[in-house]
Amino acid sequence: MHKDSGSKQPHLQHPQKSARHGLAYEVIDVDAFDDTVVEAGPSNVGTATTRQPDYDSVKRTPSPSKSERITKTRPVRDEGAVLRPKIESVPLETPKYGPLIVSPSVFEVDSRVWPPNKTIPYSLLAHALSTLTTTRSRITILNILTNTLRVILQAHPPSLLPALYLLSNTLAPAYDSVELGLGYSVILKAIQHVSGLSSGALKRLYTKTGDPGDVAFEAKSNVRTLVPHPPLLITGVYESLVQISKAKGPGAAKQKQSLVEKLLVAAKGEEVRFLVRTLFQNLRVGAVRTSILTALARAMVMTPPASIRDSIAADSPYYASDDLVAAVKHNPLNRLSEKFTNAERLLKQVYVQHPNYGHIAKALAEGGLEGLPDRVPFTVGIPLLPTLGSPTRSLDEIYDRLEDLPFAAEFKYDGQRAQIHGWKNAPDGSVAVKIFSRHLEDMTEKARISTSLTSYLFFSDSNLESLIMDTEIVAIDPGNGDLRTFQELSNRARKDVQVNEIKVVVCVFAFDLLYLNGQVILQEPFRARRSLLRSKFPPVIPEWRGAARLDHVKSVDSEAGRDAVEEFWQEAVESRVEGLMVKLLDSGQVLTDPSDKKDRPRRKPLPATYEPDKRTAAWLKLKKDYVTGLGDSLDLVPIGGWHGNGRKHQWWSPILLGLYNPALGKLVAVCKCMSGFSDVFYKALTEKYADGSENCSRQNLWDVETGGTPQVYFKPQEVWEIRGADVTVSPVSVAALGLVSDSRGLSLRFPRFMKVREDKSIEQASTPDFLAGMYRSQQGKGGKGEGVDDGDLLDASMESEPEESEIDLSDS
DNA sequence: GGTGTCTGCCC
DNA sequence: ATTCTGC
DNA sequence: GCAGAATGGGCAGACACC
């Protein structure tokens, strides 16, 4: 559910026929049973949660059928070996857990609850996650996670890796492309099947809670299982998820659903909530990745696994002796925090260069923290997390932040980030290439053409042994090399790419070099890395027009003077690029607070090294659409909305926005928007358009034209300024339909709310003609390449383009 | 076999 | 991607 | 300033359904 809740998702709008396929269950009328029925019993995990089951929405179901009201579900087939403990028997009762929400210095792993080498029940994680939801304090969150991992490290180290995956909403390293292939549809069918509730009841629960895990928890609290299930184990749940990910081919959806149902049937109490959140890959407990790494480091400091305990040196910078732990109870300001800091820095450094929990968990079990970077090293073929840029809003701001430190300003192309690895294999000298996306997915196959280019680099330079390059892959015109749009790049095939069937020609714009011939060069300043990149890898324009080109990003250095930089920015604005990336060339020092005008302002070091996983202040991005007056602004009317999820569940979010079509006197939907609203604004908005009030209806009362169907319609009455990066040709939008394409409308990329236009009435909102003009004006820039090429675009040359002054309505 | 739905992943 | 929020 | 959360448009591919 973390992805989309609008028209693309059913959003529980289409009641499902009650699913009775897959694993056969008997749905049993609850009235047929009395309290003597064997019950799994409410688990005693999650004592910290304050949520209580609320049957309201179930009771309010209009004339519920018996079977959908309160039911029991009895599995009539074997529950599947995956969920069964394989080695030793595990007691059916959930263990009594002590509180995890205490300082690690006073927390003790209770050996009565946790005898060594017993597999750990999933209920420990559910308990931990449930405890996490009671706080927003970073310190407390870290304490809870640290204590949880200490239990695992002491009692059953083999559970560590699956626990890390379950806590981090992942199944495998990103570059291993393991996917659950589960989403809204399958999971809700499974919940429906297991709970026996109608889809209408689930829909009401979902609207109320805004969380599928909460829906499952409440739905299942109505169900009492007849057969007590052995407890879910951390290892077992993880294995089940892997099973789900492996279901492929015809019948896969049913197979996945059946595996989900087995998990749901076996889950008790809070386990249900977090299991379902895990299936949605959105745990929503305030801990994603950094917190988990930090907690793992701290857990290792305090409770190293037995396998390495004997080999710990007394003077280790990482491990806390029993004496130290005892001392910290009386004097918190001792060296424990120093050890935490050391361990965190070490573990994070290792992870960002080798993001693989499997390798890290194994190395920790075998040798602990000491020497970890040697056992989990930087490795060509394994992606490192990329450096990211911080947004800025003007060149002035950039000069304020970097002062007179030299920098390079580079074109920021609108393509796809690609980290290219290439190396020669030792035995036969064959060349291997891997290409990774910004989020470290392996896209070698999709980027076959860039893979060939990389191989070519090795063939043309026999001294080349290995490389890792940071690049942007951009669609280009094969004839003249003109830049093409992101949308066109997206048309590339992603699987089974045949080199002789290339439809989208690309240029690989290289902008950084991280590794060369066995040498890690992250620690070199950008000037040195760039110089190596330029000298070792000159541009390549192959003769065959379908082949990928290699080029360097267009750039200018600040040493050329501010006028040259200003001019370069103007060039970027006029070309089909997103803007500039400004990068510090040499490490230096900058003001802590550029607006601070004191005599002796504080300064902080600013390294020009490659900083994996950092949104560094040494890389500043300046995008056209951040700059007032340059981006595409539309004045749109809020015409509908959806119930939000998670922290926004009490508000309308996203909001559907419309253009005003003066010819029809009607509003036409363009896009949804969920960004740019403050909580205060949401609150006021949700009150103004209160569900059921005269301003808000389930029916399309005000006759607006919508592509999809919002959950509610708003009475059109106000105008908002909405900023976007680009106008896109949309397969779903009905806005400006027929003006640019007969079959497709127009929409907005990266829409966000700027402000209410108090001065405008809805008749003064932007029109379809205006939007179409904006699109054409955008197409006119940066060469002649057409952004969309499937023949249904209308000839723009006959239409008038709006004057530049008409484009920006943001201020007048 | 064609169309629609769902999912994951680019930005 | 963008943006907001709490710590 | 970091970390986390909510969710935008839009594409290909896999599968479900008819």
PDB file of N, CA and C in Angstrom, chain A residues 500-556:
ATOM      1  N   ASN A 500      20.500  -6.444 -31.139  1.00  0.00           N
ATOM      2  CA  ASN A 500      20.135  -6.033 -32.497  1.00  0.00           C
ATOM      3  C   ASN A 500      18.681  -5.556 -32.605  1.00  0.00           C
ATOM      4  N   GLU A 501      18.017  -5.452 -31.478  1.00  0.00           N
ATOM      5  CA  GLU A 501      16.640  -4.937 -31.520  1.00  0.00           C
ATOM      6  C   GLU A 501      16.487  -3.700 -30.649  1.00  0.00           C
ATOM      7  N   ILE A 502      17.561  -2.938 -30.562  1.00  0.00           N
ATOM      8  CA  ILE A 502      17.529  -1.761 -29.699  1.00  0.00           C
ATOM      9  C   ILE A 502      16.617  -0.695 -30.296  1.00  0.00           C
ATOM     10  N   LYS A 503      15.670  -0.248 -29.496  1.00  0.00           N
ATOM     11  CA  LYS A 503      14.760   0.790 -29.985  1.00  0.00           C
ATOM     12  C   LYS A 503      15.108   2.160 -29.430  1.00  0.00           C
ATOM     13  N   VAL A 504      15.667   2.155 -28.227  1.00  0.00           N
ATOM     14  CA  VAL A 504      16.027   3.434 -27.617  1.00  0.00           C
ATOM     15  C   VAL A 504      17.546   3.503 -27.507  1.00  0.00           C
ATOM     16  N   VAL A 505      18.115   4.449 -28.206  1.00  0.00           N
ATOM     17  CA  VAL A 505      19.569   4.604 -28.177  1.00  0.00           C
ATOM     18  C   VAL A 505      19.942   5.499 -27.000  1.00  0.00           C
ATOM     19  N   VAL A 506      21.030   5.151 -26.349  1.00  0.00           N
ATOM     20  CA  VAL A 506      21.387   5.895 -25.147  1.00  0.00           C
ATOM     21  C   VAL A 506      22.821   6.414 -25.211  1.00  0.00           C
ATOM     22  N   CYS A 507      23.047   7.416 -24.407  1.00  0.00           N
ATOM     23  CA  CYS A 507      24.404   7.871 -24.130  1.00  0.00           C
ATOM     24  C   CYS A 507      24.650   7.688 -22.644  1.00  0.00           C
ATOM     25  N   VAL A 508      25.799   7.132 -22.316  1.00  0.00           N
ATOM     26  CA  VAL A 508      26.195   7.005 -20.920  1.00  0.00           C
ATOM     27  C   VAL A 508      27.029   8.231 -20.570  1.00  0.00           C
ATOM     28  N   PHE A 509      26.472   9.110 -19.744  1.00  0.00           N
ATOM     29  CA  PHE A 509      27.207  10.296 -19.309  1.00  0.00           C
ATOM     30  C   PHE A 509      27.905   9.975 -17.993  1.00  0.00           C
ATOM     31  N   ALA A 510      29.215   9.841 -18.058  1.00  0.00           N
ATOM     32  CA  ALA A 510      29.977   9.489 -16.857  1.00  0.00           C
ATOM     33  C   ALA A 510      30.266  10.747 -16.054  1.00  0.00           C
ATOM     34  N   PHE A 511      30.148  10.659 -14.750  1.00  0.00           N
ATOM     35  CA  PHE A 511      30.472  11.846 -13.945  1.00  0.00           C
ATOM     36  C   PHE A 511      31.352  11.550 -12.740  1.00  0.00           C
ATOM     37  N   ASP A 512      31.646  10.290 -12.498  1.00  0.00           N
ATOM     38  CA  ASP A 512      32.549  10.017 -11.377  1.00  0.00           C
ATOM     39  C   ASP A 512      33.201   8.656 -11.571  1.00  0.00           C
ATOM     40  N   LEU A 513      34.349   8.506 -10.951  1.00  0.00           N
ATOM     41  CA  LEU A 513      35.077   7.241 -10.997  1.00  0.00           C
ATOM     42  C   LEU A 513      35.393   6.849  -9.559  1.00  0.00           C
ATOM     43  N   LEU A 514      34.996   5.651  -9.161  1.00  0.00           N
ATOM     44  CA  LEU A 514      35.085   5.257  -7.757  1.00  0.00           C
ATOM     45  C   LEU A 514      36.137   4.191  -7.517  1.00  0.00           C
ATOM     46  N   TYR A 515      36.547   3.563  -8.590  1.00  0.00           N
ATOM     47  CA  TYR A 515      37.414   2.384  -8.451  1.00  0.00           C
ATOM     48  C   TYR A 515      38.097   2.190  -9.789  1.00  0.00           C
ATOM     49  N   LEU A 516      39.396   1.982  -9.752  1.00  0.00           N
ATOM     50  CA  LEU A 516      40.115   1.799 -11.017  1.00  0.00           C
ATOM     51  C   LEU A 516      41.264   0.832 -10.806  1.00  0.00           C
ATOM     52  N   ASN A 517      41.294  -0.206 -11.601  1.00  0.00           N
ATOM     53  CA  ASN A 517      42.386  -1.188 -11.580  1.00  0.00           C
ATOM     54  C   ASN A 517      42.755  -1.652 -10.173  1.00  0.00           C
ATOM     55  N   GLY A 518      41.711  -2.038  -9.447  1.00  0.00           N
ATOM     56  CA  GLY A 518      41.938  -2.601  -8.120  1.00  0.00           C
ATOM     57  C   GLY A 518      42.071  -1.579  -7.006  1.00  0.00           C
ATOM     58  N   GLN A 519      42.074  -0.291  -7.358  1.00  0.00           N
ATOM     59  CA  GLN A 519      42.237   0.746  -6.344  1.00  0.00           C
ATOM     60  C   GLN A 519      40.896   1.414  -6.028  1.00  0.00           C
ATOM     61  N   VAL A 520      40.548   1.423  -4.740  1.00  0.00           N
ATOM     62  CA  VAL A 520      39.395   2.204  -4.305  1.00  0.00           C
ATOM     63  C   VAL A 520      39.825   3.666  -4.264  1.00  0.00           C
ATOM     64  N   ILE A 521      39.081   4.539  -4.947  1.00  0.00           N
ATOM     65  CA  ILE A 521      39.494   5.945  -4.951  1.00  0.00           C
ATOM     66  C   ILE A 521      38.425   6.872  -4.375  1.00  0.00           C
ATOM     67  N   LEU A 522      37.553   6.279  -3.561  1.00  0.00           N
ATOM     68  CA  LEU A 522      36.512   7.090  -2.923  1.00  0.00           C
ATOM     69  C   LEU A 522      37.110   8.215  -2.092  1.00  0.00           C
ATOM     70  N   GLN A 523      38.236   7.950  -1.483  1.00  0.00           N
ATOM     71  CA  GLN A 523      38.813   8.920  -0.539  1.00  0.00           C
ATOM     72  C   GLN A 523      39.562  10.026  -1.251  1.00  0.00           C
ATOM     73  N   GLU A 524      39.705   9.919  -2.568  1.00  0.00           N
ATOM     74  CA  GLU A 524      40.344  10.993  -3.329  1.00  0.00           C
ATOM     75  C   GLU A 524      39.361  12.147  -3.496  1.00  0.00           C
ATOM     76  N   PRO A 525      39.865  13.378  -3.561  1.00  0.00           N
ATOM     77  CA  PRO A 525      38.956  14.494  -3.819  1.00  0.00           C
ATOM     78  C   PRO A 525      38.364  14.408  -5.222  1.00  0.00           C
ATOM     79  N   PHE A 526      37.222  15.036  -5.397  1.00  0.00           N
ATOM     80  CA  PHE A 526      36.526  14.921  -6.672  1.00  0.00           C
ATOM     81  C   PHE A 526      37.410  15.358  -7.836  1.00  0.00           C
ATOM     82  N   ARG A 527      38.217  16.379  -7.644  1.00  0.00           N
ATOM     83  CA  ARG A 527      39.057  16.858  -8.738  1.00  0.00           C
ATOM     84  C   ARG A 527      39.956  15.728  -9.257  1.00  0.00           C
ATOM     85  N   ALA A 528      40.497  14.952  -8.348  1.00  0.00           N
ATOM     86  CA  ALA A 528      41.403  13.871  -8.740  1.00  0.00           C
ATOM     87  C   ALA A 528      40.622  12.729  -9.401  1.00  0.00           C
ATOM     88  N   ARG A 529      39.470  12.415  -8.858  1.00  0.00           N
ATOM     89  CA  ARG A 529      38.680  11.333  -9.457  1.00  0.00           C
ATOM     90  C   ARG A 529      38.227  11.717 -10.856  1.00  0.00           C
ATOM     91  N   ARG A 530      37.800  12.957 -10.995  1.00  0.00           N
ATOM     92  CA  ARG A 530      37.323  13.416 -12.295  1.00  0.00           C
ATOM     93  C   ARG A 530      38.456  13.435 -13.315  1.00  0.00           C
ATOM     94  N   SER A 531      39.615  13.814 -12.861  1.00  0.00           N
ATOM     95  CA  SER A 531      40.751  13.872 -13.766  1.00  0.00           C
ATOM     96  C   SER A 531      41.113  12.467 -14.278  1.00  0.00           C
ATOM     97  N   LEU A 532      41.080  11.505 -13.367  1.00  0.00           N
ATOM     98  CA  LEU A 532      41.331  10.114 -13.782  1.00  0.00           C
ATOM     99  C   LEU A 532      40.258   9.644 -14.770  1.00  0.00           C
ATOM    100  N   LEU A 533      39.021   9.975 -14.451  1.00  0.00           N
ATOM    101  CA  LEU A 533      37.909   9.563 -15.313  1.00  0.00           C
ATOM    102  C   LEU A 533      38.110  10.117 -16.721  1.00  0.00           C
ATOM    103  N   ARG A 534      38.451  11.388 -16.795  1.00  0.00           N
ATOM    104  CA  ARG A 534      38.580  12.025 -18.106  1.00  0.00           C
ATOM    105  C   ARG A 534      39.768  11.481 -18.879  1.00  0.00           C
ATOM    106  N   SER A 535      40.861  11.225 -18.172  1.00  0.00           N
ATOM    107  CA  SER A 535      42.044  10.789 -18.915  1.00  0.00           C
ATOM    108  C   SER A 535      41.953   9.312 -19.308  1.00  0.00           C
ATOM    109  N   LYS A 536      41.354   8.511 -18.479  1.00  0.00           N
ATOM    110  CA  LYS A 536      41.309   7.072 -18.779  1.00  0.00           C
ATOM    111  C   LYS A 536      40.163   6.711 -19.720  1.00  0.00           C
ATOM    112  N   PHE A 537      39.100   7.493 -19.685  1.00  0.00           N
ATOM    113  CA  PHE A 537      37.919   7.098 -20.468  1.00  0.00           C
ATOM    114  C   PHE A 537      37.415   8.250 -21.334  1.00  0.00           C
ATOM    115  N   PRO A 538      38.106   8.504 -22.434  1.00  0.00           N
ATOM    116  CA  PRO A 538      37.635   9.553 -23.338  1.00  0.00           C
ATOM    117  C   PRO A 538      36.306   9.142 -23.967  1.00  0.00           C
ATOM    118  N   PRO A 539      35.580  10.118 -24.493  1.00  0.00           N
ATOM    119  CA  PRO A 539      34.268   9.826 -25.082  1.00  0.00           C
ATOM    120  C   PRO A 539      34.358   8.789 -26.192  1.00  0.00           C
ATOM    121  N   VAL A 540      33.281   8.030 -26.338  1.00  0.00           N
ATOM    122  CA  VAL A 540      33.207   6.989 -27.366  1.00  0.00           C
ATOM    123  C   VAL A 540      31.942   7.221 -28.185  1.00  0.00           C
ATOM    124  N   ILE A 541      32.114   7.379 -29.498  1.00  0.00           N
ATOM    125  CA  ILE A 541      30.938   7.415 -30.368  1.00  0.00           C
ATOM    126  C   ILE A 541      31.099   6.288 -31.382  1.00  0.00           C
ATOM    127  N   PRO A 542      30.488   5.156 -31.126  1.00  0.00           N
ATOM    128  CA  PRO A 542      30.670   4.003 -32.013  1.00  0.00           C
ATOM    129  C   PRO A 542      30.089   4.284 -33.393  1.00  0.00           C
ATOM    130  N   GLU A 543      30.588   3.551 -34.371  1.00  0.00           N
ATOM    131  CA  GLU A 543      30.093   3.749 -35.728  1.00  0.00           C
ATOM    132  C   GLU A 543      28.661   3.277 -35.866  1.00  0.00           C
ATOM    133  N   TRP A 544      28.370   2.148 -35.259  1.00  0.00           N
ATOM    134  CA  TRP A 544      27.005   1.635 -35.353  1.00  0.00           C
ATOM    135  C   TRP A 544      26.074   2.544 -34.560  1.00  0.00           C
ATOM    136  N   ARG A 545      25.043   3.038 -35.240  1.00  0.00           N
ATOM    137  CA  ARG A 545      24.192   4.047 -34.631  1.00  0.00           C
ATOM    138  C   ARG A 545      23.367   3.523 -33.455  1.00  0.00           C
ATOM    139  N   GLY A 546      23.167   2.229 -33.398  1.00  0.00           N
ATOM    140  CA  GLY A 546      22.363   1.692 -32.297  1.00  0.00           C
ATOM    141  C   GLY A 546      23.154   1.518 -31.012  1.00  0.00           C
ATOM    142  N   ALA A 547      24.473   1.626 -31.125  1.00  0.00           N
ATOM    143  CA  ALA A 547      25.310   1.365 -29.953  1.00  0.00           C
ATOM    144  C   ALA A 547      25.254   2.528 -28.970  1.00  0.00           C
ATOM    145  N   ALA A 548      25.579   2.229 -27.716  1.00  0.00           N
ATOM    146  CA  ALA A 548      25.591   3.280 -26.704  1.00  0.00           C
ATOM    147  C   ALA A 548      26.840   4.140 -26.863  1.00  0.00           C
ATOM    148  N   ARG A 549      26.683   5.421 -26.627  1.00  0.00           N
ATOM    149  CA  ARG A 549      27.829   6.310 -26.599  1.00  0.00           C
ATOM    150  C   ARG A 549      28.319   6.468 -25.173  1.00  0.00           C
ATOM    151  N   LEU A 550      29.564   6.870 -25.064  1.00  0.00           N
ATOM    152  CA  LEU A 550      30.095   7.282 -23.759  1.00  0.00           C
ATOM    153  C   LEU A 550      30.491   8.742 -23.880  1.00  0.00           C
ATOM    154  N   ASP A 551      30.096   9.510 -22.885  1.00  0.00           N
ATOM    155  CA  ASP A 551      30.505  10.907 -22.887  1.00  0.00           C
ATOM    156  C   ASP A 551      30.696  11.353 -21.443  1.00  0.00           C
ATOM    157  N   HIS A 552      31.317  12.504 -21.294  1.00  0.00           N
ATOM    158  CA  HIS A 552      31.411  13.096 -19.962  1.00  0.00           C
ATOM    159  C   HIS A 552      30.292  14.109 -19.820  1.00  0.00           C
ATOM    160  N   VAL A 553      29.832  14.285 -18.602  1.00  0.00           N
ATOM    161  CA  VAL A 553      28.791  15.285 -18.418  1.00  0.00           C
ATOM    162  C   VAL A 553      29.369  16.645 -18.772  1.00  0.00           C
ATOM    163  N   LYS A 554      28.544  17.458 -19.382  1.00  0.00           N
ATOM    164  CA  LYS A 554      28.980  18.802 -19.740  1.00  0.00           C
ATOM    165  C   LYS A 554      29.168  19.606 -18.456  1.00  0.00           C
ATOM    166  N   SER A 555      30.237  20.360 -18.372  1.00  0.00           N
ATOM    167  CA  SER A 555      30.484  21.055 -17.103  1.00  0.00           C
ATOM    168  C   SER A 555      31.320  22.307 -17.303  1.00  0.00           C
ATOM    169  N   VAL A 556      31.277  23.133 -16.265  1.00  0.00           N
ATOM    170  CA  VAL A 556      32.166  24.290 -16.226  1.00  0.00           C
ATOM    171  C   VAL A 556      32.646  24.424 -14.781  1.00  0.00           C
TER     172      VAL A 556
END
